[in-house]
């Protein structure tokens, strides 16, 4: 079945592409910064005289998922309000005349995560605070975060086992009845 020359003429380039892609992913050494908004909120405060004031908060998370440190991570802002970072890190802050600014983190190691917590007041909105994130080798990828239910480990293991058994059964039936190799060869001819 696998000695047919036409089968290997099709399979060899496909296997080479898959192998090259896998090796490139494994050995690709570059920073990969992800950025997402963890939360934004608003709190209404009352003072002793009953006067109300509104305080808004925003938390932006940065994480280097790459295999190389990211150099000069720059977080630009249209308006740079009061902020703090967790964990406390070395950074440079530059303010411009319009109220905006740039926070520069000199180096983010692989796997490092930084939370930037902002505190600001109306009329500023979320879209008027945080702008973009870039580093020396490119831009950060903005990720949309959705809450996700976590299933128990036993359930996840059961699903994986059933998927593997199902996939193996389908492949076995295709090879047993000779559908897969001969259909691929007939498509080429």
mmCIF file of C-alpha atoms in Angstrom:
data_model
loop_
_atom_site.group_PDB
_atom_site.id
_atom_site.type_symbol
_atom_site.label_atom_id
_atom_site.label_comp_id
_atom_site.label_asym_id
_atom_site.label_seq_id
_atom_site.Cartn_x
_atom_site.Cartn_y
_atom_site.Cartn_z
ATOM 1 C CA UNK A 1 0.000 0.000 0.000
ATOM 2 C CA UNK A 2 2.758 2.493 0.980
ATOM 3 C CA UNK A 3 5.116 1.283 -1.755
ATOM 4 C CA UNK A 4 3.143 2.990 -4.501
ATOM 5 C CA UNK A 5 5.292 5.771 -5.979
ATOM 6 C CA UNK A 6 2.353 8.125 -6.565
ATOM 7 C CA UNK A 7 1.416 8.033 -2.877
ATOM 8 C CA UNK A 8 4.894 9.079 -1.812
ATOM 9 C CA UNK A 9 4.978 11.790 -4.468
ATOM 10 C CA UNK A 10 2.000 13.350 -2.711
ATOM 11 C CA UNK A 11 2.907 12.543 0.879
ATOM 12 C CA UNK A 12 6.546 13.669 0.839
ATOM 13 C CA UNK A 13 5.951 17.393 0.167
ATOM 14 C CA UNK A 14 3.038 17.460 2.598
ATOM 15 C CA UNK A 15 5.113 15.849 5.338
ATOM 16 C CA UNK A 16 7.991 18.257 4.616
ATOM 17 C CA UNK A 17 5.690 21.283 4.991
ATOM 18 C CA UNK A 18 4.229 19.977 8.252
ATOM 19 C CA UNK A 19 7.680 19.144 9.647
ATOM 20 C CA UNK A 20 9.104 22.541 8.639
ATOM 21 C CA UNK A 21 6.164 24.351 10.251
ATOM 22 C CA UNK A 22 6.504 22.403 13.486
ATOM 23 C CA UNK A 23 10.277 22.958 13.668
ATOM 24 C CA UNK A 24 9.901 26.671 12.897
ATOM 25 C CA UNK A 25 7.401 27.035 15.747
ATOM 26 C CA UNK A 26 9.615 25.139 18.173
ATOM 27 C CA UNK A 27 12.848 26.944 17.367
ATOM 28 C CA UNK A 28 11.478 30.401 16.581
ATOM 29 C CA UNK A 29 13.167 32.604 19.147
ATOM 30 C CA UNK A 30 11.469 35.973 19.297
ATOM 31 C CA UNK A 31 9.411 37.937 21.778
ATOM 32 C CA UNK A 32 5.635 37.662 21.501
ATOM 33 C CA UNK A 33 3.788 40.203 23.607
ATOM 34 C CA UNK A 34 0.086 39.768 24.314
ATOM 35 C CA UNK A 35 -2.001 42.606 25.727
ATOM 36 C CA UNK A 36 -5.507 42.462 27.144
ATOM 37 C CA UNK A 37 -7.850 44.488 29.323
ATOM 38 C CA UNK A 38 -8.481 42.551 32.506
ATOM 39 C CA UNK A 39 -11.161 44.842 33.855
ATOM 40 C CA UNK A 40 -12.536 48.337 33.757
ATOM 41 C CA UNK A 41 -14.841 49.701 36.389
ATOM 42 C CA UNK A 42 -16.453 52.685 37.942
ATOM 43 C CA UNK A 43 -17.073 53.475 41.594
ATOM 44 C CA UNK A 44 -19.340 56.228 42.866
ATOM 45 C CA UNK A 45 -18.085 57.765 46.115
ATOM 46 C CA UNK A 46 -19.967 59.991 48.559
ATOM 47 C CA UNK A 47 -18.244 62.374 50.919
ATOM 48 C CA UNK A 48 -19.592 63.523 54.311
ATOM 49 C CA UNK A 49 -21.733 66.258 52.737
ATOM 50 C CA UNK A 50 -23.417 63.725 50.401
ATOM 51 C CA UNK A 51 -21.643 65.004 47.304
ATOM 52 C CA UNK A 52 -20.970 62.270 44.729
ATOM 53 C CA UNK A 53 -17.803 61.760 42.760
ATOM 54 C CA UNK A 54 -16.964 59.062 40.227
ATOM 55 C CA UNK A 55 -13.687 57.179 40.026
ATOM 56 C CA UNK A 56 -12.877 54.875 37.109
ATOM 57 C CA UNK A 57 -10.340 52.049 37.003
ATOM 58 C CA UNK A 58 -8.699 50.074 34.236
ATOM 59 C CA UNK A 59 -6.276 47.148 34.347
ATOM 60 C CA UNK A 60 -4.205 46.274 31.280
ATOM 61 C CA UNK A 61 -2.143 43.077 31.328
ATOM 62 C CA UNK A 62 1.006 42.494 29.267
ATOM 63 C CA UNK A 63 2.634 39.070 28.921
ATOM 64 C CA UNK A 64 5.654 37.937 26.931
ATOM 65 C CA UNK A 65 4.784 34.483 25.567
ATOM 66 C CA UNK A 66 7.849 34.401 23.307
ATOM 67 C CA UNK A 67 11.130 32.616 23.840
ATOM 68 C CA UNK A 68 13.232 35.788 23.799
ATOM 69 C CA UNK A 69 13.166 38.886 26.024
ATOM 70 C CA UNK A 70 11.244 41.833 24.591
ATOM 71 C CA UNK A 71 13.263 45.045 24.558
ATOM 72 C CA UNK A 72 11.774 48.525 25.070
ATOM 73 C CA UNK A 73 8.108 47.645 25.482
ATOM 74 C CA UNK A 74 6.265 50.938 24.935
ATOM 75 C CA UNK A 75 2.685 51.428 26.094
ATOM 76 C CA UNK A 76 1.296 54.604 24.543
ATOM 77 C CA UNK A 77 -1.612 56.577 25.954
ATOM 78 C CA UNK A 78 -3.845 59.284 24.578
ATOM 79 C CA UNK A 79 -4.255 60.457 28.190
ATOM 80 C CA UNK A 80 -1.899 59.125 30.844
ATOM 81 C CA UNK A 81 -3.691 59.080 34.221
ATOM 82 C CA UNK A 82 -2.362 57.950 37.589
ATOM 83 C CA UNK A 83 -1.189 54.340 37.436
ATOM 84 C CA UNK A 84 0.711 51.616 39.234
ATOM 85 C CA UNK A 85 2.207 48.320 38.128
ATOM 86 C CA UNK A 86 2.174 44.879 39.637
ATOM 87 C CA UNK A 87 4.740 43.636 40.185
ATOM 88 C CA UNK A 88 6.713 46.824 40.668
ATOM 89 C CA UNK A 89 9.144 47.051 37.747
ATOM 90 C CA UNK A 90 11.751 49.419 36.340
ATOM 91 C CA UNK A 91 10.180 51.712 33.767
ATOM 92 C CA UNK A 92 10.503 55.112 32.168
ATOM 93 C CA UNK A 93 7.527 57.464 31.867
ATOM 94 C CA UNK A 94 7.367 60.239 29.289
ATOM 95 C CA UNK A 95 4.550 62.807 29.311
ATOM 96 C CA UNK A 96 3.596 64.964 26.337
ATOM 97 C CA UNK A 97 1.951 68.402 26.223
ATOM 98 C CA UNK A 98 -1.547 67.065 25.375
ATOM 99 C CA UNK A 99 -1.746 64.931 28.529
ATOM 100 C CA UNK A 100 -0.747 61.681 26.855
ATOM 101 C CA UNK A 101 2.403 59.749 27.417
ATOM 102 C CA UNK A 102 4.409 56.590 27.002
ATOM 103 C CA UNK A 103 5.378 54.021 29.605
ATOM 104 C CA UNK A 104 8.551 52.194 28.543
ATOM 105 C CA UNK A 105 9.537 48.875 30.097
ATOM 106 C CA UNK A 106 13.206 48.305 29.195
ATOM 107 C CA UNK A 107 13.020 44.499 29.218
ATOM 108 C CA UNK A 108 10.301 41.842 29.587
ATOM 109 C CA UNK A 109 11.623 38.341 30.088
ATOM 110 C CA UNK A 110 9.930 35.290 28.526
ATOM 111 C CA UNK A 111 6.879 34.363 30.594
ATOM 112 C CA UNK A 112 6.895 37.683 32.457
ATOM 113 C CA UNK A 113 3.513 39.262 33.175
ATOM 114 C CA UNK A 114 2.885 42.888 34.144
ATOM 115 C CA UNK A 115 -0.425 44.407 35.268
ATOM 116 C CA UNK A 116 -0.835 48.149 34.775
ATOM 117 C CA UNK A 117 -3.608 49.596 36.946
ATOM 118 C CA UNK A 118 -5.004 53.015 36.008
ATOM 119 C CA UNK A 119 -7.108 55.363 38.118
ATOM 120 C CA UNK A 120 -8.888 58.204 36.301
ATOM 121 C CA UNK A 121 -11.941 60.417 36.460
ATOM 122 C CA UNK A 122 -14.742 61.381 34.056
ATOM 123 C CA UNK A 123 -15.006 62.592 31.352
ATOM 124 C CA UNK A 124 -12.190 60.173 30.372
ATOM 125 C CA UNK A 125 -13.283 56.786 29.015
ATOM 126 C CA UNK A 126 -11.357 53.538 28.496
ATOM 127 C CA UNK A 127 -10.821 54.287 24.806
ATOM 128 C CA UNK A 128 -9.186 57.619 25.697
ATOM 129 C CA UNK A 129 -6.585 56.120 28.028
ATOM 130 C CA UNK A 130 -4.881 53.015 26.640
ATOM 131 C CA UNK A 131 -3.742 53.189 23.004
ATOM 132 C CA UNK A 132 -1.222 50.623 21.715
ATOM 133 C CA UNK A 133 1.683 48.460 22.817
ATOM 134 C CA UNK A 134 4.829 47.927 20.764
ATOM 135 C CA UNK A 135 8.393 46.755 21.285
ATOM 136 C CA UNK A 136 11.621 46.807 19.293
ATOM 137 C CA UNK A 137 10.600 43.815 17.163
ATOM 138 C CA UNK A 138 6.966 44.673 16.490
ATOM 139 C CA UNK A 139 3.531 45.234 17.986
ATOM 140 C CA UNK A 140 1.779 43.463 20.811
ATOM 141 C CA UNK A 141 -1.213 41.337 19.908
ATOM 142 C CA UNK A 142 -4.426 42.526 21.545
ATOM 143 C CA UNK A 143 -6.352 39.566 22.906
ATOM 144 C CA UNK A 144 -10.053 39.551 23.672
ATOM 145 C CA UNK A 145 -10.684 37.782 26.952
ATOM 146 C CA UNK A 146 -13.934 35.949 27.666
ATOM 147 C CA UNK A 147 -14.786 34.140 30.908
ATOM 148 C CA UNK A 148 -14.607 30.389 30.449
ATOM 149 C CA UNK A 149 -15.954 27.630 32.615
ATOM 150 C CA UNK A 150 -13.272 25.214 33.776
ATOM 151 C CA UNK A 151 -14.329 21.590 33.691
ATOM 152 C CA UNK A 152 -12.955 19.010 36.141
ATOM 153 C CA UNK A 153 -9.771 17.184 35.156
ATOM 154 C CA UNK A 154 -11.524 13.814 34.894
ATOM 155 C CA UNK A 155 -13.935 15.276 32.329
ATOM 156 C CA UNK A 156 -11.136 16.811 30.234
ATOM 157 C CA UNK A 157 -9.150 13.557 30.253
ATOM 158 C CA UNK A 158 -12.252 11.576 29.237
ATOM 159 C CA UNK A 159 -12.925 13.923 26.293
ATOM 160 C CA UNK A 160 -9.311 13.700 25.084
ATOM 161 C CA UNK A 161 -9.313 9.886 25.309
ATOM 162 C CA UNK A 162 -12.597 9.646 23.386
ATOM 163 C CA UNK A 163 -11.369 12.025 20.671
ATOM 164 C CA UNK A 164 -8.119 10.056 20.244
ATOM 165 C CA UNK A 165 -10.022 6.742 20.082
ATOM 166 C CA UNK A 166 -12.456 8.190 17.537
ATOM 167 C CA UNK A 167 -9.676 9.615 15.361
ATOM 168 C CA UNK A 168 -7.715 6.350 15.485
ATOM 169 C CA UNK A 169 -10.863 4.393 14.564
ATOM 170 C CA UNK A 170 -11.587 6.592 11.546
ATOM 171 C CA UNK A 171 -7.988 6.418 10.301
ATOM 172 C CA UNK A 172 -7.927 2.647 10.840
ATOM 173 C CA UNK A 173 -11.156 2.171 8.858
ATOM 174 C CA UNK A 174 -9.909 4.372 6.034
ATOM 175 C CA UNK A 175 -6.684 2.417 5.727
ATOM 176 C CA UNK A 176 -8.387 -0.977 6.216
ATOM 177 C CA UNK A 177 -10.783 -0.355 3.337
ATOM 178 C CA UNK A 178 -8.116 1.321 1.236
ATOM 179 C CA UNK A 179 -10.033 4.543 0.891
ATOM 180 C CA UNK A 180 -7.419 7.089 1.931
ATOM 181 C CA UNK A 181 -4.314 6.263 -0.165
ATOM 182 C CA UNK A 182 -6.165 5.356 -3.349
ATOM 183 C CA UNK A 183 -8.512 8.328 -3.230
ATOM 184 C CA UNK A 184 -5.565 10.688 -2.890
ATOM 185 C CA UNK A 185 -3.811 9.043 -5.833
ATOM 186 C CA UNK A 186 -6.956 9.179 -7.990
ATOM 187 C CA UNK A 187 -7.350 12.881 -7.232
ATOM 188 C CA UNK A 188 -3.877 13.592 -8.650
ATOM 189 C CA UNK A 189 -4.374 11.589 -11.850
#
